[in-house]
Coordinates of C-alpha atoms in Angstrom, one line a residue:
R1 CA 7.1 5.0 10.7
S2 CA 9.2 4.6 13.9
L3 CA 6.0 4.7 16.0
A4 CA 4.5 2.0 13.8
H5 CA 7.6 -0.1 14.1
G6 CA 7.7 0.4 17.9
L7 CA 4.1 -0.7 18.2
A8 CA 4.7 -3.6 15.9
D9 CA 7.7 -4.7 17.9
L10 CA 5.7 -4.6 21.1
L11 CA 2.8 -6.6 19.6
L12 CA 5.1 -9.1 17.8
Q13 CA 7.2 -9.8 20.9
R14 CA 4.1 -10.7 22.9
R15 CA 2.7 -13.0 20.3
V16 CA 5.9 -14.8 19.0
E17 CA 4.6 -18.2 19.9
Q18 CA 1.4 -17.8 17.9
V19 CA 2.7 -16.7 14.5
G20 CA 5.9 -18.4 13.4
G21 CA 6.7 -16.4 10.3
H22 CA 6.2 -12.9 11.5
R23 CA 9.9 -12.0 11.6
H24 CA 10.2 -12.7 7.9
I25 CA 7.8 -9.8 7.3
E26 CA 8.8 -7.5 10.1
R27 CA 12.6 -7.3 9.4
P28 CA 12.2 -6.5 5.7
A29 CA 9.6 -3.9 6.7
R30 CA 12.2 -2.0 8.7
V31 CA 14.7 -2.0 5.8
V32 CA 12.0 -0.8 3.4
G33 CA 11.0 2.0 5.8
V34 CA 14.6 3.2 6.2
D35 CA 15.8 3.2 2.6
G36 CA 13.3 5.8 1.4
Q37 CA 14.0 8.0 4.4
V38 CA 17.8 7.8 3.8
A39 CA 17.4 8.6 0.0
R40 CA 15.2 11.7 0.8
H41 CA 17.4 12.9 3.6
T42 CA 20.6 12.6 1.5
H43 CA 18.9 14.0 -1.6
Q44 CA 19.6 10.8 -3.5
V45 CA 16.1 10.3 -4.9
S46 CA 16.2 8.8 -8.4
K47 CA 13.6 8.0 -11.1
L48 CA 14.2 4.3 -10.7
G49 CA 13.9 4.6 -6.9
K50 CA 10.5 6.3 -7.3
I51 CA 9.3 3.2 -9.2
L52 CA 11.2 0.6 -7.1
D53 CA 10.4 2.0 -3.6
P54 CA 6.6 1.7 -4.0
A55 CA 7.0 -1.6 -5.8
V56 CA 9.0 -3.1 -2.9
D57 CA 6.5 -1.7 -0.4
R58 CA 3.8 -3.4 -2.4
L59 CA 5.7 -6.7 -2.5
L60 CA 6.2 -6.6 1.2
L61 CA 2.5 -5.9 1.8
A62 CA 1.6 -8.6 -0.6
S63 CA 3.6 -11.2 1.4
G64 CA 1.6 -10.1 4.5
V65 CA -1.6 -10.2 2.6
V66 CA -1.0 -13.7 1.3
A67 CA -0.1 -14.9 4.9
V68 CA -3.3 -13.4 6.4
C69 CA -5.4 -14.7 3.5
L70 CA -4.0 -18.2 4.0
L71 CA -4.9 -18.0 7.6
G72 CA -8.5 -17.3 6.5
R73 CA -8.6 -13.9 8.2
L74 CA -8.9 -11.8 5.1
P75 CA -11.4 -12.0 2.3
V76 CA -9.9 -12.9 -1.1
W77 CA -11.7 -10.0 -2.8
I78 CA -9.5 -7.5 -0.9
V79 CA -6.4 -9.3 -2.1
V80 CA -7.6 -9.2 -5.7
V81 CA -8.5 -5.5 -5.6
L82 CA -5.2 -4.5 -4.0
I83 CA -3.1 -6.6 -6.4
L84 CA -5.0 -5.4 -9.5
R85 CA -4.5 -1.8 -8.3
D86 CA -0.8 -2.3 -7.8
L87 CA -0.3 -4.1 -11.1
I88 CA -2.1 -1.3 -13.0
L89 CA 0.0 1.4 -11.2
L90 CA 3.2 -0.5 -11.8
A91 CA 2.5 -0.9 -15.5
Q92 CA 1.5 2.8 -15.9
G93 CA 4.5 3.9 -13.9
R94 CA 6.9 2.0 -16.2
Y95 CA 5.1 3.4 -19.2
M96 CA 5.3 6.9 -18.0
L97 CA 9.0 6.5 -17.0
A98 CA 9.7 5.2 -20.5
T99 CA 7.8 8.0 -22.3
D100 CA 7.6 11.0 -20.1
G101 CA 10.7 10.3 -18.1
K102 CA 8.9 10.8 -14.8
V103 CA 6.1 9.5 -12.7
P104 CA 3.6 11.2 -10.3
S105 CA 5.0 12.0 -6.9
V106 CA 3.8 10.1 -3.8
V107 CA 0.5 11.3 -2.3
Y108 CA -0.1 11.3 1.5
V109 CA -3.3 9.4 1.1
G110 CA -1.3 6.5 -0.2
K111 CA 1.0 6.7 2.8
F112 CA -1.9 6.6 5.1
A113 CA -3.4 3.7 3.2
T114 CA -0.2 1.8 3.6
A115 CA -0.1 2.5 7.3
F116 CA -3.7 1.4 7.8
L117 CA -3.0 -1.8 5.8
M118 CA 0.2 -2.6 7.6
F119 CA -1.4 -2.2 11.0
G120 CA -4.5 -4.1 9.8
Y121 CA -2.4 -7.0 8.5
S122 CA -0.3 -7.0 11.7
F123 CA -3.4 -7.3 13.9
L124 CA -4.9 -9.9 11.6
L125 CA -1.7 -12.0 11.7
L126 CA -1.6 -11.7 15.4
G127 CA -5.3 -12.6 15.7
M128 CA -6.0 -9.8 18.1
P129 CA -7.9 -7.8 19.3
V130 CA -11.4 -9.1 18.6
V131 CA -14.2 -6.6 18.6
S132 CA -18.0 -7.0 18.2
G133 CA -19.4 -6.9 14.7
L134 CA -21.2 -3.8 13.3
H135 CA -24.6 -5.6 12.9
I136 CA -25.1 -4.0 9.5
L137 CA -24.9 -6.9 7.0
D138 CA -24.4 -10.6 7.5
A139 CA -22.2 -11.6 4.6
A140 CA -19.3 -14.0 4.6
W141 CA -17.3 -11.8 2.2
L142 CA -17.6 -8.8 4.5
P143 CA -16.4 -9.9 7.9
G144 CA -17.0 -7.4 10.7
F145 CA -20.2 -6.0 9.2
G146 CA -22.4 -8.7 10.6
S147 CA -23.3 -9.8 14.1
E148 CA -20.3 -12.0 14.5
P149 CA -17.2 -10.7 16.4
A150 CA -14.3 -9.7 14.2
Q151 CA -10.7 -8.8 14.5
L152 CA -10.0 -5.1 14.7
G153 CA -7.5 -5.5 11.9
I154 CA -10.2 -6.2 9.3
F155 CA -11.6 -2.7 9.9
L156 CA -8.1 -1.2 9.5
V157 CA -7.8 -3.1 6.3
Y158 CA -11.1 -1.8 5.1
I159 CA -10.0 1.8 5.8
G160 CA -6.7 1.1 4.1
T161 CA -8.4 -0.4 1.1
V162 CA -10.6 2.6 0.6
L163 CA -7.7 5.0 1.1
S164 CA -5.7 2.9 -1.4
L165 CA -8.4 3.2 -4.0
I166 CA -8.6 7.0 -3.4
A167 CA -4.8 7.2 -3.9
F168 CA -5.2 5.1 -7.1
I169 CA -7.7 7.7 -8.4
I170 CA -5.4 10.6 -7.5
Y171 CA -2.4 8.8 -9.2
E172 CA -4.5 8.2 -12.3
L173 CA -5.6 11.9 -12.5
K174 CA -2.0 13.2 -11.8
G175 CA -0.6 10.7 -14.3
T176 CA -3.1 11.6 -17.0
A177 CA -2.4 15.3 -16.5
M178 CA 1.4 14.8 -16.6
H179 CA 1.1 12.7 -19.7
R180 CA -1.1 15.3 -21.4
V181 CA 1.5 18.0 -20.7
W182 CA 4.3 15.7 -22.0
K183 CA 2.3 15.1 -25.2
Q184 CA 1.7 18.8 -25.7
Q185 CA 5.5 19.5 -25.2
Q186 CA 6.3 16.8 -27.7
A187 CA 3.9 18.3 -30.2
A188 CA 5.3 21.8 -29.6
T189 CA 8.8 20.5 -30.1
R190 CA 7.9 18.8 -33.4
N191 CA 6.1 22.0 -34.6
K192 CA 9.2 24.1 -33.9
S193 CA 11.5 21.8 -35.7
Q194 CA 9.4 21.8 -38.9

């Protein structure tokens, strides 16, 4: 994450005059990045932290997404897909914590998704760099795939969105397997006590 923060600092310092609210996103991003590292390094990871850390990451990302969307640089469907995904995972995480007492561990695909999304949103907020379109499909809801030039950030967001959906599937599979084991353990415990 330190490389990402360094690059973000460099880009943000050069574009301060163009995006007034970027510091409101960049500073909390540093804190969010540090808290998880400190908890893991000091072996103070908790069940609540496993729920709150991704939730805070998602809230931070959501604030960037809303800003980029309001600037008209991000299609609304991406916002809807990512928010629905996160709401489902948050609800299932709370349910599993309440029943099973644990949640699936973080997967690296999700971390890569977050990195691609953060870089993509940063580039979209900054409005640079602009690259040529892919000339595949001219559709307003899919910027960058047509003949019009697009910001590089949108392609990073596409990659991050795909990786995010892959991570969602992995979490669903892991969560389902964990819950099945928990149910079997509960059934075995009931059978022993009868």
